[in-house]
Amino acid sequence: MITREDVRELAQFQCNKQESCALSFYFQPRTPQNKSHREEIILAKDLVRNALRESEKNGKNGCTREDLNRILDLAGKMHGNPARAKAIFACSAENMWREFDLPPQLPGTQLFVNRRFHLKPLGPLLGAQPRL
């Protein structure tokens, strides 16, 4: 579970190195439509591929590849539990990797690559959960 102090720490984080990137990954599991399909894995792979393409265009492929591959591996293990969402914040250049289990109330599975972590999806959770 994520606390307000965790959110403050993440909000203060900024990648200081020129080629470094901050990745924010939000995983919102869905009830599978068909047991033979792993929609969450397909969606995560698509998000990772798109992020890699964008990073390559901007010349920041090295800073994201390690973190994106790690997120992809983890996403493959998270399928099938619609009772728990997950947020991952990573920046390998700054040796930062934080994972949080969340209530399943995120707007969807999303991936953001920037100089700072994208924290907007956590806003509704902070107001709704007294323990956060």
CSV table of C-alpha atoms in Angstrom, one decimal:
chain,number,residue,atom,x,y,z
A,1,MET,CA,0.0,0.0,0.0
A,2,ILE,CA,1.2,3.5,-0.8
A,3,THR,CA,1.4,6.2,1.8
A,4,ARG,CA,1.2,10.0,1.5
A,5,GLU,CA,4.9,10.1,2.5
A,6,ASP,CA,5.7,7.7,-0.4
A,7,VAL,CA,3.8,10.0,-2.8
A,8,ARG,CA,5.7,13.0,-1.5
A,9,GLU,CA,9.0,11.2,-2.0
A,10,LEU,CA,8.0,10.3,-5.6
A,11,ALA,CA,6.9,13.8,-6.3
A,12,GLN,CA,10.3,15.2,-5.3
A,13,PHE,CA,12.2,12.8,-7.5
A,14,GLN,CA,13.7,14.1,-10.7
A,15,CYS,CA,16.1,12.4,-13.1
A,16,ASN,CA,19.3,14.5,-13.0
A,17,LYS,CA,21.3,12.8,-15.6
A,18,GLN,CA,20.9,13.9,-19.2
A,19,GLU,CA,20.0,10.5,-20.6
A,20,SER,CA,17.9,9.3,-17.6
A,21,CYS,CA,14.2,8.8,-17.6
A,22,ALA,CA,11.6,8.2,-15.0
A,23,LEU,CA,9.1,5.5,-15.8
A,24,SER,CA,5.6,5.3,-14.2
A,25,PHE,CA,3.7,2.1,-14.8
A,26,TYR,CA,0.1,1.6,-13.6
A,27,PHE,CA,-1.3,-1.9,-13.9
A,28,GLN,CA,-5.1,-2.2,-13.6
A,29,PRO,CA,-6.1,-5.8,-14.0
A,30,ARG,CA,-9.4,-6.7,-15.7
A,31,THR,CA,-11.6,-9.7,-15.5
A,32,PRO,CA,-10.5,-11.8,-18.5
A,33,GLN,CA,-13.0,-12.1,-21.3
A,34,ASN,CA,-11.6,-15.4,-22.3
A,35,LYS,CA,-9.3,-17.7,-20.3
A,36,SER,CA,-7.2,-18.5,-23.3
A,37,HIS,CA,-6.2,-14.9,-23.8
A,38,ARG,CA,-3.9,-12.9,-21.6
A,39,GLU,CA,-5.1,-9.4,-22.5
A,40,GLU,CA,-3.1,-7.7,-19.7
A,41,ILE,CA,0.2,-9.1,-21.0
A,42,ILE,CA,-0.7,-8.1,-24.6
A,43,LEU,CA,-1.5,-4.6,-23.4
A,44,ALA,CA,1.6,-4.3,-21.3
A,45,LYS,CA,3.8,-5.5,-24.3
A,46,ASP,CA,2.2,-2.9,-26.5
A,47,LEU,CA,2.8,-0.1,-24.0
A,48,VAL,CA,6.4,-1.2,-23.6
A,49,ARG,CA,7.0,-1.4,-27.4
A,50,ASN,CA,5.5,2.0,-27.9
A,51,ALA,CA,7.6,3.5,-25.1
A,52,LEU,CA,10.8,1.9,-26.5
A,53,ARG,CA,9.9,3.4,-30.0
A,54,GLU,CA,9.4,6.8,-28.5
A,55,SER,CA,12.6,6.6,-26.5
A,56,GLU,CA,14.6,5.6,-29.6
A,57,LYS,CA,13.2,8.6,-31.4
A,58,ASN,CA,14.3,10.9,-28.6
A,59,GLY,CA,17.8,9.2,-28.3
A,60,LYS,CA,17.0,7.8,-24.8
A,61,ASN,CA,16.8,4.1,-25.6
A,62,GLY,CA,19.5,3.1,-23.1
A,63,CYS,CA,17.8,4.7,-20.1
A,64,THR,CA,14.5,3.0,-20.6
A,65,ARG,CA,15.3,-0.5,-22.0
A,66,GLU,CA,16.4,-2.1,-18.7
A,67,ASP,CA,13.4,-0.7,-16.7
A,68,LEU,CA,10.9,-1.5,-19.5
A,69,ASN,CA,12.1,-5.1,-19.8
A,70,ARG,CA,11.8,-5.5,-16.0
A,71,ILE,CA,8.3,-4.1,-16.0
A,72,LEU,CA,7.4,-6.4,-18.9
A,73,ASP,CA,8.7,-9.4,-16.9
A,74,LEU,CA,6.7,-8.4,-13.8
A,75,ALA,CA,3.6,-7.7,-15.8
A,76,GLY,CA,3.7,-11.3,-17.1
A,77,LYS,CA,3.5,-12.5,-13.5
A,78,MET,CA,0.7,-10.2,-12.4
A,79,HIS,CA,-2.1,-11.5,-14.5
A,80,GLY,CA,-5.3,-13.0,-13.1
A,81,ASN,CA,-5.8,-11.0,-9.9
A,82,PRO,CA,-8.5,-8.4,-10.5
A,83,ALA,CA,-8.5,-7.6,-6.7
A,84,ARG,CA,-5.2,-5.8,-6.8
A,85,ALA,CA,-3.7,-3.1,-9.0
A,86,LYS,CA,0.0,-2.2,-9.0
A,87,ALA,CA,2.1,1.0,-9.5
A,88,ILE,CA,5.8,0.8,-10.4
A,89,PHE,CA,8.1,3.8,-10.5
A,90,ALA,CA,11.6,3.3,-11.9
A,91,CYS,CA,14.7,5.1,-13.0
A,92,SER,CA,17.7,2.7,-13.4
A,93,ALA,CA,20.1,5.6,-13.9
A,94,GLU,CA,19.3,6.9,-10.4
A,95,ASN,CA,19.0,3.3,-8.9
A,96,MET,CA,15.3,3.8,-8.2
A,97,TRP,CA,12.7,1.0,-8.3
A,98,ARG,CA,9.5,1.2,-6.2
A,99,GLU,CA,6.5,-1.1,-6.4
A,100,PHE,CA,3.2,-0.5,-4.7
A,101,ASP,CA,0.1,-2.6,-4.4
A,102,LEU,CA,-3.0,-0.5,-4.8
A,103,PRO,CA,-6.8,-1.0,-4.7
A,104,PRO,CA,-8.2,-1.8,-8.1
A,105,GLN,CA,-9.5,1.7,-8.8
A,106,LEU,CA,-7.0,3.0,-11.4
A,107,PRO,CA,-8.4,4.4,-14.7
A,108,GLY,CA,-6.5,1.6,-16.6
A,109,THR,CA,-3.1,0.2,-17.4
A,110,GLN,CA,-0.8,3.0,-18.4
A,111,LEU,CA,2.9,3.7,-18.9
A,112,PHE,CA,4.6,7.1,-18.8
A,113,VAL,CA,8.2,8.1,-19.6
A,114,ASN,CA,9.4,11.5,-18.5
A,115,ARG,CA,11.9,13.4,-16.3
A,116,ARG,CA,9.6,13.1,-13.3
A,117,PHE,CA,7.1,10.4,-12.2
A,118,HIS,CA,3.5,10.7,-13.3
A,119,LEU,CA,1.4,10.7,-10.1
A,120,LYS,CA,-2.0,11.9,-11.3
A,121,PRO,CA,-3.6,8.4,-11.3
A,122,LEU,CA,-2.9,8.2,-7.5
A,123,GLY,CA,-4.9,11.4,-6.7
A,124,PRO,CA,-8.3,9.7,-6.5
A,125,LEU,CA,-6.9,6.9,-4.4
A,126,LEU,CA,-5.4,9.3,-1.8
A,127,GLY,CA,-8.8,10.9,-1.3
A,128,ALA,CA,-10.7,7.6,-1.2
A,129,GLN,CA,-8.5,5.5,1.0
A,130,PRO,CA,-8.0,6.7,4.6
A,131,ARG,CA,-5.0,4.5,5.1
A,132,LEU,CA,-3.0,6.1,2.2
